[in-house]
Structure formats: structure tokens, C-alpha cells
């Protein structure tokens, strides 16, 4: 096509100009491709091996049953409401409003650590308690605590491998025992957890269990000093040891039934005890317990007043993300703790989109 | 044919380039944070929320400034469809810059999360706590983030064509450095033939 800016008689643009033009188009292409490529890299599309929240939650979703509409871990649970009554002692360790003496409303959830929302209670070793405490300054403290004294693994990668090892083999309908053995052999850090799982007594109740933060956190006091801590909820009712065989005879949902029975008689309470790390204690490894003689401070009481089915209950649409913390409490560098927040958000995204997709079972339903 | 006017005002330019950096950072932080389980997640989310709200505040300021001081006219020889595409994409960019932070804020409200910006500084919820609503807003936040990135890429491509190929003063009108008084005549004008011939 003739160029109208060129005088007549020079129908073709000199070669140098054409090359220059090509080079400038080249620059534009490189800039655009580089920007798009950088975006793809940031989003993980170029690194399929990256351990993402989605990969972890995919693996958690394949451990039996249909978790559609439910949490992808600790899938089976029951909501409760109650209060945290602070005694004021925590205020020496942390500026968080929640430690100023007084009652604060709580929404919480008891659960069993399973991927299957219909799993029978007698097969699940780990039980959990999650709370959201709201304070008048508009801040919140969310915490998910487990009944084991230590966690099984120390890294998100190991957690992922564990989830994959407990994946249901479609051929047998159960996890592959060889995969589980291979996982245990490759992960000696699971020994303390496995020892607890083998030897700790089973009970028929959520009410008699201790629930532990496992991950370490930091309390920041008025002077700005940071204290490495873990916390536990200690039960106030005695435990009655049982066996999985005996428990299986109680039916699939004995934990929720026991809780409702007890609460019909009156509130249940737990003492919230904060343990302070000493220099050298592991603050980034939840597989290692701290020595038993560490200083402990009781900072208040959790009072559980009323239980409610998860179906439409107040806890269903909450994400007990352990990094929802008030000022005065900070996360530690524990990689498990930091991974939890990302994975919980992904699980929440999925189940929020699935609300109403499947009917939620009622506590009394028989499978 | 070049832009004859002075170009965008100083405030418009400062806001454009400041916000360009912020919006780009938000897009990269967004896709990066949802695909990592490392400690970077907490750090990136901690930047994403206050930076997004800052964009919301700045886009209001920017729109106010834009209404006070309209954009300089595009070169007369630009084909009509290109002018339309330029206008349309600018409106889309403005809308997305305002809607994305609002969606983020509303989505966290619907998810029942506290909306923490920094330390004790937090925002009130602007939507009811409702999981299906959360899912809807979250879906929109993700889809519109990709639309924003795609629009930005087209915008960047067009800006570079103006700067390097057409050399018509459009890039200079928004350039982060002050515009020279006289816009030099194009050295290698291409792609303007239709309009030029029509005149
Ligand atoms: C990398 C390690 C971990 C990952 C990836 C992980 C993953 C998950 C996921 C995806 C959920 C479902 C969240 C939701 O949809 O709301 C969940 C629930 C839960 N997790 Fe973890 N978890 C990890 C470690 C831990 C640890 C160390 C503890 C205990 C101290 C714990 C305690 C809980 C509790 C209590 C719940 C249930 C919360 C509720 O009842 O809503 N998790 N976990
Ligand atoms: C980093 C690369 C970028 C370059 C080279 C660039 C370049 C330009 C140029 C040259 C203009 C003037 C166009 C005209 O006169 O019509 C412009 C306008 C505009 N840019 Fe960008 N831009 C960039 C990034 C962004 C980003 C990330 C956004 C926001 C998402 C953005 C939003 C806008 C808007 C809304 C206008 C229209 C201004 C108005 O008419 O009020 N730009 N840009
Ligand atoms: C210009 C503003 C914003 C842009 C461009 C932006 C962009 C993004 C992107 C690209 C993602 C990742 C989407 C995905 O691939 O899953 C994302 C996620 C997210 N954004 Fe934004 N965002 C903006 C503002 C906000 C604001 C103001 C908030 C909150 C106050 C917010 C909260 C979030 C959250 C919580 C997620 C993660 C959601 C999840 O759990 O998957 N965003 N954003």
C-alpha cells in the first residue's frame, strides 16, 4: 500500500525503516509476553509442582465419603455457642482485649478430624474444638485446637503427603496400607503423634477432652515484649476411658448425642491455660511438645452453653482460620500454622459455593 | 497527526502511574497468595487488603479530578473504532479499579471475616454474613481480576503502539515525565493512511 506521507516516486519504505518498525513491534511483543508470563509465573501456572492450597485441599477431599458442602478436614462437627470468661491474668502477657477480665461471646464447633462428614465417631482418633471470640473493640480471636498433644507432621509438604497416603483406593474402598507404611517410614517426626494415638485412652465424649493449639504463637505485652506461647483448653469433667469397640456400639454419632445430653443438664466448661516457652523450646515445630515443667498461666474459662446442629448452625459459615488474631497475639514462624490459613480459606471457598448442594445430615440421622 | 493539547494534568499523571503500579501489584499479589502455602501467604494477604482499599480511595480522588479536568482529545486521525476502544477500555479500567476493592471488602463481609487493614484498624462489614453471597462475590472477584489483567494487557499494548509505532503524542500525554512543549512530528508514521487519505 502506498504511504501517503512519502513523496510520490518513493513507493517503498527504505529497508532500514522497515527493520526499525519490526524491531519496535518486537519490543512491544516482548513486553506483553513478559508481563503475561510473569503473571502466569506468579499464579503458579508455570510450576505445576508448587504445593498450593488447592492441591492440599484436593488431597484432603479424597479420604472417603462425599465432603461436598462440608469442611474438607474436620468435616463432621457440631456448632455451639457460649462465652469466654477472662480472669484478667492474660493481660500481663498480651494487650489483646480478650484478656481483660470479663465475658466475651463465643461461637464454636466440636469436630472429629476426618474428611468424611458421615464418618462414624468411633473411628476418628483426633477430636477438635474451634472457637471465635468477639471483643467489643471489633476484633476477633479464632482458634482451632486438637485433642492430640502434638501434631503428626512439621511441614505442609509432609501434611500433603500424609493426606495423599490416606486417600481412598477406589479398588478397595480403603486407604492403601502400604502407602501409609511408606509415609510413616519416611516421616520419623510422626512418632510422637503415633505413640499418643496408640496409647491414649478413647472416651465417649467431647466434654472430657483436652484441646491444644499445638502451633506456637506470640503474645505481645504492654512493653512490646513478645512471649512465645501455646495454649490448651483443659476439661473440668473426668474422663471415662473406653475402647473403639465399645464406642462403635454407641452408634455413629455418639459424640454429638453425648454433648447435647450433657448440655441439657447445664453448661460445660474448660480452663484456658497458656504455656510459656523457655529459651530453646521449639516454636516452629508442632510435632515436638514442650517440657511439662514450663510456666503455665490460666487466663480464663470457656463456657459452652448450647449445641446446635451444623445444618444452618452459627458455625457452619465461619472459617476458624487460626491467623484471625487480635492485636496482641501474633503468629509464630511455624510453617504448619502459616499453611493452615491458606488451606482453610481454600476449603471455605469451596464449601461456601456448595451450600445447599447436598442436604446436611442431622445429628440423629442413621446412614 | 498528534495530540495538540498539553496532555493530562500533573495530578492525573501522578495518580495514573501510582495506581498503575498499585493495581499491577494487586493482581500479582492476588494470584500469588492464593497459590502458596508458605509464610508468604500471610504476608501477601496482609498487603492485599490495605493496598486494595487504598486503590478504592485513590480511584475516587482520580474520578473527581477527571470530571474537573477532562482528558485531552485523541489524535484526529485515529480511526473511530480505535477511539471507541480507547474510551471503552478506560471506562472499564476505572470501573474495575473501583469494583474490585468493593468486591473484596463485601466478600470478606459475607464470609463472616473481620476486615483487618492493619493492626487494630479494621473496616465494618458492608454485606450480610451469608455463604452463598460470599461464593458469588468471591467468584466475581476472581473473574473480574482476570478481566482487569486482560484489559490492562490490551491497554499496555495500545500505549506502546502509540509510543513506538504511531508516535502520535498519546503516550507523551500520559508519560510520567512532563510533556515537551512541541510534540515532534512522527518519523515513521504507519497505519494512519486511511484517515490521512480521507482528508
Ligand atoms: C498444614 C497443616 C494443616 C492443614 C493443611 C489443615 C487443613 C484443614 C482444613 C482444610 C480444614 C477445613 C477448614 C474449613 O473449611 O473451615 C481444617 C479444619 C480444622 N483444622 Fe486443620 N489443618 C492443618 C493443621 C492443623 C493443626 C496443627 C490443627 C490443630 C491444632 C488443626 C486443627 C483444625 C481444626 C480444629 C479444624 C476444624 C475447624 C472447625 O471446626 O471449623 N489443623 N484443617
Ligand atoms: C504500565 C503500563 C501502562 C501504560 C504504559 C499506560 C499508558 C497510558 C496512556 C498513554 C494513557 C493515555 C491514553 C489516552 O490519552 O487516552 C493512559 C490512560 C489511562 N490508563 Fe494507563 N497505562 C498503564 C497502566 C495502567 C493501569 C495498570 C491502569 C489501571 C488499571 C491504567 C488505567 C488508565 C486509565 C483509566 C486511563 C484513562 C485516563 C483518562 O482518560 O482519564 N493504566 N494510560
Ligand atoms: C484493585 C483491587 C484488587 C485487585 C486487583 C484484586 C485482585 C485479586 C486477585 C487477582 C486475587 C486472586 C484470585 C484467584 O485467582 O483466586 C484476589 C484474591 C483475594 N482478594 Fe483481592 N483484589 C483487590 C482488592 C481486594 C480487597 C480490597 C480485598 C479485601 C479487603 C481483597 C481480598 C481478597 C481476598 C481475601 C482474596 C483471596 C480469596 C480466596 O480465599 O481465594 N481484594 N484478589
XYZ file of C-alpha atoms and ligand atoms in Angstrom:
695
model
C 0.000 0.000 0.000
C 1.460 3.422 -0.854
C 2.410 5.507 2.120
C 0.683 8.878 1.966
C 3.491 10.509 3.988
C 6.096 9.574 1.395
C 6.522 11.840 -1.588
C 5.354 10.293 -4.841
C 8.039 8.342 -6.597
C 9.246 6.563 -3.496
C 6.617 3.815 -3.312
C 8.608 1.614 -0.916
C 9.794 2.429 2.534
C 13.578 2.055 2.889
C 14.688 -1.273 4.326
C 16.164 0.403 7.400
C 12.809 1.840 8.366
C 11.049 -1.473 7.871
C 13.579 -3.202 10.108
C 13.234 -0.497 12.713
C 9.496 -0.917 12.670
C 9.812 -4.676 13.056
C 12.190 -4.178 15.954
C 9.700 -1.892 17.678
C 6.895 -4.385 17.199
C 9.343 -6.919 18.633
C 9.856 -4.783 21.710
C 6.100 -4.500 22.202
C 5.636 -8.265 21.864
C 8.402 -8.969 24.330
C 6.960 -6.542 26.891
C 3.462 -8.019 26.569
C 4.658 -11.623 26.632
C 6.928 -10.887 29.580
C 4.086 -9.318 31.548
C 1.718 -12.181 30.796
C 4.467 -14.701 31.568
C 5.279 -13.035 34.865
C 1.617 -13.137 35.811
C 1.424 -16.823 34.891
C 4.525 -17.479 36.947
C 3.149 -15.634 39.981
C -0.080 -17.634 39.677
C 1.811 -20.936 39.630
C 0.773 -21.965 36.106
C 4.403 -22.466 35.120
C 5.239 -24.526 38.217
C 2.798 -27.445 38.428
C 4.854 -28.920 41.271
C 4.197 -25.969 43.559
C 2.392 -27.035 46.719
C -0.753 -24.936 46.565
C -3.707 -24.727 48.944
C -5.835 -26.251 46.169
C -3.595 -29.324 45.915
C -3.707 -29.891 49.660
C -7.465 -29.442 49.793
C -7.927 -31.735 46.756
C -5.997 -34.441 48.599
C -7.975 -33.865 51.811
C -11.213 -34.212 49.836
C -10.426 -37.765 48.715
C -10.279 -39.562 52.035
C -13.695 -41.194 51.864
C -17.299 -40.064 51.855
C -18.601 -37.054 49.989
C -17.419 -33.791 51.524
C -19.467 -31.607 49.158
C -20.779 -28.722 51.228
C -18.577 -29.571 54.210
C -15.200 -28.662 55.601
C -12.520 -30.645 53.789
C -10.931 -31.589 57.083
C -12.646 -31.984 60.437
C -15.679 -32.480 58.209
C -18.034 -33.858 60.859
C -18.929 -31.496 63.658
C -21.480 -29.699 65.740
C -21.850 -25.995 66.490
C -22.040 -24.420 69.914
C -22.478 -21.006 71.467
C -21.134 -19.841 74.788
C -18.746 -17.374 76.337
C -15.124 -16.896 77.203
C -14.774 -15.504 80.707
C -11.369 -13.877 81.011
C -9.918 -13.669 84.513
C -7.517 -10.822 83.699
C -4.309 -12.841 84.137
C -3.613 -12.901 80.383
C -3.344 -9.116 80.329
C 0.199 -9.418 81.754
C 1.236 -11.330 78.640
C -0.798 -9.762 75.864
C -2.533 -6.486 75.104
C -5.394 -8.334 73.377
C -8.753 -7.030 74.617
C -9.903 -10.617 75.120
C -7.671 -10.928 78.221
C -9.245 -8.023 80.079
C -11.404 -9.625 82.777
C -14.960 -10.139 81.609
C -17.184 -12.304 79.432
C -16.984 -12.327 75.636
C -19.380 -14.150 73.293
C -18.155 -17.306 71.560
C -19.286 -19.251 68.520
C -17.556 -22.606 68.279
C -17.513 -26.054 66.833
C -16.626 -29.526 68.054
C -15.490 -31.915 65.343
C -13.666 -35.102 64.506
C -10.607 -34.913 62.278
C -11.998 -36.735 59.268
C -12.544 -35.981 55.609
C -15.930 -37.709 55.633
C -18.878 -35.742 57.061
C -20.701 -39.024 57.786
C -17.809 -40.919 59.278
C -18.725 -42.903 62.443
C -17.309 -41.257 65.560
C -15.610 -44.418 66.855
C -13.012 -44.494 64.062
C -11.678 -40.963 64.445
C -8.743 -40.594 66.768
C -8.439 -36.823 66.831
C -11.231 -34.590 68.092
C -11.216 -30.832 67.898
C -12.666 -27.667 69.281
C -12.686 -24.397 67.359
C -13.698 -21.017 68.745
C -14.322 -17.494 67.603
C -14.238 -14.955 70.429
C -15.520 -11.466 69.629
C -14.476 -8.459 71.726
C -16.111 -5.021 71.976
C -13.199 -3.374 70.117
C -14.407 -5.153 66.967
C -11.540 -7.636 66.955
C -11.730 -11.407 66.906
C -9.684 -14.343 68.068
C -10.204 -17.560 66.153
C -8.514 -20.772 67.162
C -8.795 -24.413 66.132
C -7.445 -26.864 68.688
C -6.900 -30.606 68.536
C -7.127 -33.328 71.202
C -3.665 -34.724 70.420
C -0.740 -33.336 72.451
C 1.388 -32.909 69.303
C 0.744 -32.664 65.582
C 1.776 -35.521 63.271
C 3.901 -33.518 60.843
C 6.076 -30.428 60.819
C 5.769 -29.141 57.239
C 2.947 -28.519 54.743
C 4.702 -30.868 52.315
C 4.576 -33.706 54.853
C 0.944 -32.862 55.635
C 0.166 -33.142 51.934
C 1.971 -36.482 51.654
C 0.027 -37.716 54.665
C -3.267 -36.690 53.061
C -2.262 -38.456 49.847
C -1.284 -41.588 51.803
C -4.717 -41.698 53.439
C -6.502 -41.290 50.100
C -9.172 -43.933 49.489
C -8.115 -46.550 46.971
C -11.170 -46.900 44.692
C -10.388 -50.621 44.244
C -10.687 -51.488 47.931
C -12.649 -48.579 49.336
C -9.955 -48.070 51.979
C -6.577 -46.349 52.126
C -3.650 -48.357 50.788
C -1.888 -49.781 53.887
C 1.420 -49.882 52.037
C 1.162 -46.160 51.277
C 0.549 -45.454 54.945
C 3.565 -47.535 55.935
C 5.754 -45.833 53.373
C 4.610 -42.454 54.667
C 5.340 -43.357 58.305
C 8.749 -44.754 57.401
C 9.675 -41.601 55.511
C 8.474 -39.365 58.353
C 10.027 -40.213 61.699
C 8.649 -36.920 63.075
C 5.231 -38.629 63.237
C 6.461 -40.955 66.023
C 5.291 -38.855 68.983
C 1.830 -38.455 67.477
C 1.644 -42.169 66.618
C 2.660 -43.061 70.174
C -0.188 -40.914 71.528
C -2.672 -42.370 69.024
C -1.762 -45.916 70.113
C -1.753 -45.384 73.841
C -4.097 -42.564 74.853
C -7.480 -43.696 76.196
C -10.555 -43.285 73.981
C -13.616 -41.706 75.563
C -17.285 -41.320 74.659
C -17.372 -37.531 74.952
C -16.166 -34.219 73.567
C -16.586 -32.852 77.087
C -13.715 -34.711 78.768
C -11.059 -33.895 76.178
C -8.120 -31.500 76.299
C -7.794 -29.328 73.189
C -4.379 -27.932 72.244
C -3.293 -25.111 69.951
C -0.229 -27.235 69.007
C 1.182 -24.380 66.950
C 3.073 -21.718 68.847
C 2.013 -18.068 68.788
C 3.436 -14.866 70.237
C 1.737 -12.788 72.877
C 2.793 -9.133 72.807
C 2.601 -7.352 76.166
C 2.254 -3.663 77.009
C 6.009 -3.151 76.875
C 6.081 -4.681 73.398
C 7.835 -7.805 74.669
C 6.939 -10.933 72.706
C 6.296 -14.183 74.575
C 6.246 -17.491 72.683
C 3.214 -19.442 73.860
C 0.969 -22.396 73.168
C -2.437 -22.779 74.750
C -4.751 -25.560 75.818
C -8.353 -25.940 76.915
C -8.413 -28.269 79.937
C -11.689 -30.105 80.656
C -13.433 -29.847 84.007
C -15.202 -33.198 83.845
C -13.393 -36.501 84.463
C -12.658 -38.780 81.514
C -14.107 -42.288 81.402
C -11.766 -44.494 79.360
C -13.365 -46.715 76.761
C -12.290 -48.646 73.667
C -13.078 -48.163 69.983
C -15.064 -51.443 70.058
C -17.257 -50.253 72.915
C -17.674 -46.866 71.267
C -18.704 -48.407 67.953
C -21.693 -49.932 69.768
C -22.878 -46.426 70.730
C -23.770 -45.680 67.098
C -22.133 -43.367 64.555
C -22.994 -40.055 66.220
C -22.446 -40.670 69.918
C -20.259 -37.584 70.350
C -22.964 -35.118 69.309
C -25.581 -37.037 71.304
C -23.401 -37.037 74.420
C -22.763 -33.310 74.058
C -26.445 -32.480 73.714
C -27.302 -34.704 76.682
C -24.731 -33.021 78.903
C -25.684 -29.510 77.832
C -29.343 -30.239 78.569
C -28.214 -30.574 82.204
C -26.069 -27.447 82.257
C -23.119 -25.659 80.679
C -19.713 -27.314 80.225
C -16.505 -25.503 80.897
C -12.838 -25.661 80.018
C -9.937 -23.757 81.603
C -7.842 -21.855 79.066
C -4.210 -22.317 80.054
C -1.313 -20.560 78.331
C 2.108 -22.242 78.387
C 5.203 -20.054 78.056
C 8.161 -21.365 76.074
C 11.598 -21.305 77.650
C 14.636 -20.322 75.622
C 15.435 -23.086 73.158
C 11.956 -24.662 73.092
C 10.808 -25.433 69.544
C 8.441 -22.656 68.476
C 8.197 -23.639 64.829
C 7.597 -27.387 65.111
C 4.221 -28.691 66.349
C 5.471 -32.307 66.416
C 7.594 -31.520 69.478
C 5.953 -30.987 72.855
C 7.491 -28.570 75.336
C 8.760 -29.961 78.648
C 5.991 -30.433 81.223
C 7.514 -28.015 83.751
C 7.039 -24.875 81.663
C 5.275 -21.966 83.296
C 1.515 -22.097 82.805
C -0.973 -19.309 83.360
C -4.711 -19.792 83.477
C -6.270 -16.850 81.655
C -9.979 -17.679 81.754
C -12.747 -20.187 81.233
C -14.566 -21.266 78.101
C -18.211 -21.917 78.916
C -20.135 -23.953 76.357
C -23.830 -23.287 76.778
C -25.772 -24.573 73.826
C -25.145 -27.021 70.995
C -26.703 -26.729 67.577
C -26.607 -28.946 64.515
C -24.189 -27.754 61.883
C -27.097 -27.685 59.455
C -27.774 -23.956 59.400
C -25.979 -23.601 62.742
C -23.930 -20.485 63.515
C -20.551 -22.191 62.999
C -21.158 -23.603 59.549
C -20.352 -20.473 57.595
C -17.370 -19.457 59.702
C -13.787 -20.225 58.820
C -11.885 -20.888 62.043
C -8.735 -19.558 60.414
C -6.037 -19.650 63.106
C -4.493 -16.457 61.736
C -7.564 -14.375 62.546
C -5.910 -12.881 65.611
C -6.462 -9.708 67.622
C -3.639 -7.217 68.118
C -1.598 -8.558 71.000
C -1.440 -12.073 69.532
C 0.815 -12.809 66.564
C 1.587 -15.951 64.571
C 4.873 -17.769 65.107
C 7.062 -18.808 62.205
C 5.693 -22.370 62.418
C 5.223 -23.370 58.738
C 2.230 -25.553 59.648
C 0.462 -22.593 61.219
C 1.100 -20.376 58.203
C -0.068 -23.077 55.767
C -3.304 -23.610 57.684
C -4.654 -20.165 56.897
C -4.220 -20.613 53.145
C -5.703 -24.122 53.139
C -8.676 -23.186 55.330
C -9.519 -20.292 53.002
C -9.491 -22.638 50.021
C -11.724 -25.145 51.821
C -14.057 -22.313 52.830
C -14.235 -21.046 49.224
C -15.345 -24.497 48.104
C -17.905 -25.239 50.748
C -19.400 -21.735 50.623
C -20.042 -22.311 46.913
C -21.604 -25.684 47.740
C -24.030 -24.596 50.437
C -27.340 -26.190 49.597
C -25.713 -28.625 47.152
C -26.307 -31.605 49.442
C -28.561 -31.830 52.473
C -26.642 -31.615 55.730
C -27.227 -34.725 57.863
C -28.871 -34.215 61.229
C -27.088 -35.462 64.317
C -29.575 -38.287 64.733
C -29.629 -39.474 61.106
C -28.683 -43.084 60.506
C -26.510 -43.589 57.423
C -1.259 13.912 13.460
C -0.524 14.490 17.098
C -2.268 15.467 20.236
C -2.238 19.221 20.235
C -3.143 19.868 23.874
C -0.869 19.853 26.875
C -1.734 16.292 27.781
C -3.033 15.076 31.126
C -2.514 17.288 34.154
C 0.154 16.581 36.746
C -2.266 15.107 39.276
C -3.822 12.856 36.629
C -0.384 11.593 35.677
C 0.807 11.050 39.214
C -2.382 9.145 40.016
C -2.202 7.144 36.791
C 1.311 5.866 37.376
C 0.959 5.404 41.117
C -2.233 3.444 40.619
C -0.828 1.512 37.676
C 1.900 0.217 39.981
C -0.597 -0.497 42.763
C -3.124 -2.300 40.540
C -0.431 -4.393 38.918
C 0.964 -5.268 42.337
C -2.526 -6.263 43.485
C -3.007 -8.612 40.545
C 0.348 -10.305 41.050
C -0.074 -10.484 44.829
C -3.593 -11.864 44.385
C -2.717 -14.773 42.140
C 0.487 -15.384 44.078
C -1.091 -15.524 47.510
C -3.858 -17.976 46.617
C -1.328 -20.426 45.213
C 1.111 -20.668 48.092
C 1.031 -22.345 51.484
C 4.319 -20.779 52.543
C 4.677 -17.963 55.024
C 4.371 -15.582 52.096
C 0.600 -16.163 52.166
C 0.062 -14.308 55.406
C 2.424 -11.542 54.344
C 0.805 -11.106 50.904
C -2.764 -11.152 52.248
C -1.651 -8.536 54.775
C -0.608 -6.279 51.876
C -3.517 -7.167 49.574
C -6.264 -5.828 51.816
C -4.944 -2.361 52.768
C -3.450 -1.798 49.303
C -6.792 -2.668 47.715
C -8.654 -0.258 49.976
C -6.065 2.436 49.175
C -6.868 1.906 45.479
C -10.545 2.424 46.254
C -9.797 5.760 47.938
C -7.449 6.888 45.172
C -9.837 5.974 42.357
C -12.469 8.230 43.948
C -9.975 11.081 44.039
C -8.984 10.287 40.481
C -12.534 10.238 39.166
C -13.175 13.584 40.859
C -10.092 15.029 39.212
C -11.073 13.539 35.856
C -14.512 15.164 35.985
C -12.906 18.506 36.774
C -10.299 18.151 34.040
C -11.353 16.120 31.019
C -8.860 14.071 29.047
C -7.174 15.732 26.061
C -8.668 14.785 22.711
C -7.199 11.808 20.911
C -5.374 12.482 17.608
C -7.894 13.368 14.928
C -6.510 10.775 12.538
C -7.165 7.832 14.863
C -9.845 5.568 13.377
C -13.195 5.827 15.111
C -13.175 2.240 16.339
C -9.821 2.808 18.000
C -11.078 5.903 19.755
C -14.103 3.936 20.875
C -11.923 1.068 22.084
C -9.701 3.513 23.950
C -12.664 5.208 25.637
C -14.406 1.929 26.401
C -11.327 0.298 27.871
C -10.587 3.358 30.013
C -14.113 3.303 31.393
C -13.735 -0.429 32.042
C -10.431 0.151 33.844
C -11.988 2.854 36.025
C -14.972 0.640 36.829
C -12.787 -2.346 37.692
C -10.463 -0.249 39.849
C -13.484 0.761 41.918
C -15.383 -2.533 41.816
C -12.511 -4.884 42.669
C -11.817 -3.429 46.133
C -15.548 -3.155 46.839
C -15.939 -6.823 45.939
C -13.014 -7.774 48.167
C -14.492 -5.831 51.061
C -18.032 -7.137 50.504
C -16.797 -10.690 50.043
C -14.949 -10.703 53.353
C -18.068 -9.260 54.974
C -20.234 -12.034 53.520
C -17.672 -14.629 54.620
C -18.009 -13.507 58.222
C -14.374 -12.414 58.378
C -13.158 -9.372 60.249
C -11.822 -6.935 57.646
C -8.463 -6.109 59.160
C -6.369 -3.489 57.382
C -3.519 -3.087 59.814
C -3.267 -3.983 63.478
C -6.436 -2.793 65.205
C -7.584 -0.834 62.123
C -10.495 -2.644 60.552
C -13.494 -1.846 58.378
C -17.149 -2.515 59.160
C -18.938 -5.183 57.100
C -20.766 -3.899 54.012
C -22.682 -7.121 53.283
C -24.559 -9.621 55.443
C -22.770 -12.775 56.636
C -24.059 -15.232 54.055
C -22.120 -18.105 52.496
C -23.825 -18.234 49.065
C -23.347 -14.473 48.783
C -19.692 -14.971 49.714
C -19.359 -17.553 46.940
C -20.934 -15.183 44.413
C -18.756 -12.216 45.382
C -15.644 -14.364 45.526
C -16.371 -15.725 42.048
C -16.813 -12.176 40.764
C -13.594 -11.046 42.475
C -11.659 -13.788 40.702
C -13.282 -13.435 37.243
C -13.059 -9.641 37.233
C -9.432 -9.824 38.372
C -8.663 -11.763 35.209
C -10.727 -9.353 33.134
C -8.758 -6.498 34.682
C -5.484 -8.150 33.804
C -6.601 -8.810 30.217
C -7.796 -5.217 29.821
C -4.547 -3.962 31.271
C -2.539 -6.041 28.767
C -4.516 -4.580 25.864
C -4.063 -1.106 27.377
C -0.330 -1.614 27.708
C -0.102 -2.915 24.153
C -2.036 0.076 22.820
C 0.070 2.510 24.849
C 3.236 1.004 23.404
C 1.887 1.149 19.855
C 1.189 4.847 20.395
C 4.643 5.362 21.886
C 6.756 3.311 19.499
C 4.822 2.869 16.268
C 2.448 5.760 15.800
C 4.491 8.217 17.842
C 1.453 10.430 17.923
C 1.860 12.076 21.307
C -0.724 9.892 23.060
C 1.892 8.222 25.220
C 3.564 11.548 25.904
C 0.228 12.949 27.087
C 0.251 10.480 29.996
C 4.014 9.938 30.289
C 5.342 10.072 33.817
C 7.696 12.840 32.776
C 6.483 16.345 31.816
C 5.497 16.816 28.208
C 7.721 18.835 25.932
C 6.120 21.966 24.549
C 6.237 20.838 20.957
C 5.479 17.260 20.135
C 7.957 16.209 17.469
C 6.443 15.178 14.185
C 6.211 11.435 13.622
C 9.263 9.953 11.974
C 7.779 6.760 10.619
C 4.064 7.149 10.564
C 2.240 3.989 9.707
C -1.301 2.756 9.986
C -2.760 6.255 9.676
C -3.166 6.108 5.953
C -6.904 5.698 5.908
C -7.676 8.816 7.834
C -4.902 10.818 6.228
C -6.076 9.945 2.757
C -9.625 10.789 3.655
C -8.531 14.299 4.458
C -0.614 -27.933 57.221
C -1.389 -28.322 58.189
C -2.890 -28.293 58.177
C -3.748 -28.208 57.111
C -3.394 -28.085 55.636
C -5.092 -28.236 57.643
C -6.226 -28.181 56.871
C -7.507 -28.024 57.347
C -8.657 -27.695 56.555
C -8.646 -27.504 55.034
C -9.727 -27.576 57.383
C -11.153 -27.187 56.987
C -11.320 -25.682 57.185
C -12.679 -25.138 56.824
O -13.266 -25.495 55.785
O -13.193 -24.277 57.588
C -9.242 -27.835 58.705
C -10.021 -27.800 59.831
C -9.509 -27.850 61.090
N -8.176 -27.995 61.455
Fe -6.627 -28.165 60.246
N -5.034 -28.315 59.005
C -3.710 -28.343 59.368
C -3.201 -28.376 60.636
C -3.958 -28.296 61.764
C -3.440 -28.218 63.100
C -1.966 -28.172 63.504
C -4.524 -28.160 63.918
C -4.617 -28.097 65.398
C -4.003 -27.584 66.250
C -5.701 -28.166 63.103
C -6.986 -28.062 63.577
C -8.111 -27.952 62.820
C -9.429 -27.792 63.362
C -9.790 -27.699 64.821
C -10.299 -27.730 62.279
C -11.803 -27.613 62.313
C -12.226 -26.212 62.439
C -13.704 -26.213 62.533
O -14.274 -26.951 63.351
O -14.310 -25.462 61.773
N -5.326 -28.240 61.793
N -7.894 -28.100 58.669
C 2.202 0.185 32.992
C 1.738 0.385 31.845
C 0.774 1.476 31.447
C 0.978 2.351 30.439
C 2.204 2.404 29.541
C -0.166 3.221 30.362
C -0.328 4.243 29.475
C -1.408 5.065 29.368
C -1.575 6.141 28.428
C -0.557 6.530 27.383
C -2.771 6.715 28.642
C -3.367 7.890 27.886
C -4.388 7.366 26.946
C -5.254 8.439 26.372
O -4.797 9.574 26.261
O -6.405 8.168 26.064
C -3.400 6.012 29.697
C -4.655 6.302 30.209
C -5.284 5.545 31.179
N -4.729 4.498 31.878
Fe -2.904 3.702 31.613
N -1.063 2.855 31.333
C -0.532 1.800 32.012
C -1.122 1.119 33.063
C -2.395 1.337 33.520
C -3.052 0.581 34.543
C -2.466 -0.634 35.317
C -4.278 1.110 34.710
C -5.369 0.722 35.663
C -5.873 -0.379 35.827
C -4.412 2.207 33.785
C -5.541 2.997 33.630
C -5.686 4.030 32.756
C -6.901 4.808 32.593
C -8.214 4.607 33.355
C -6.638 5.776 31.610
C -7.600 6.821 31.075
C -7.320 8.127 31.682
C -8.464 9.075 31.408
O -8.878 9.227 30.259
O -8.932 9.664 32.405
N -3.243 2.324 33.084
N -2.550 5.013 30.145
C -7.831 -3.369 42.856
C -8.152 -4.139 43.800
C -7.976 -5.629 43.831
C -7.456 -6.488 42.913
C -6.895 -6.180 41.552
C -7.525 -7.812 43.500
C -7.087 -8.957 42.870
C -7.163 -10.228 43.409
C -6.727 -11.419 42.758
C -6.066 -11.488 41.387
C -6.999 -12.448 43.582
C -6.711 -13.920 43.323
C -7.879 -14.533 42.609
C -7.707 -16.007 42.387
O -7.036 -16.367 41.424
O -8.231 -16.783 43.201
C -7.586 -11.925 44.778
C -7.990 -12.662 45.864
C -8.424 -12.117 47.039
N -8.687 -10.783 47.291
Fe -8.397 -9.268 46.027
N -8.079 -7.721 44.752
C -8.366 -6.404 45.001
C -8.894 -5.869 46.163
C -9.164 -6.602 47.307
C -9.606 -6.037 48.554
C -9.823 -4.554 48.826
C -9.766 -7.070 49.416
C -10.204 -7.069 50.862
C -10.372 -6.080 51.628
C -9.420 -8.284 48.713
C -9.438 -9.542 49.255
C -9.085 -10.680 48.601
C -9.073 -11.980 49.227
C -9.454 -12.301 50.670
C -8.672 -12.897 48.248
C -8.481 -14.395 48.428
C -9.799 -15.066 48.263
C -9.679 -16.566 48.469
O -9.826 -17.020 49.593
O -9.476 -17.252 47.485
N -9.053 -7.959 47.425
N -7.687 -10.546 44.640
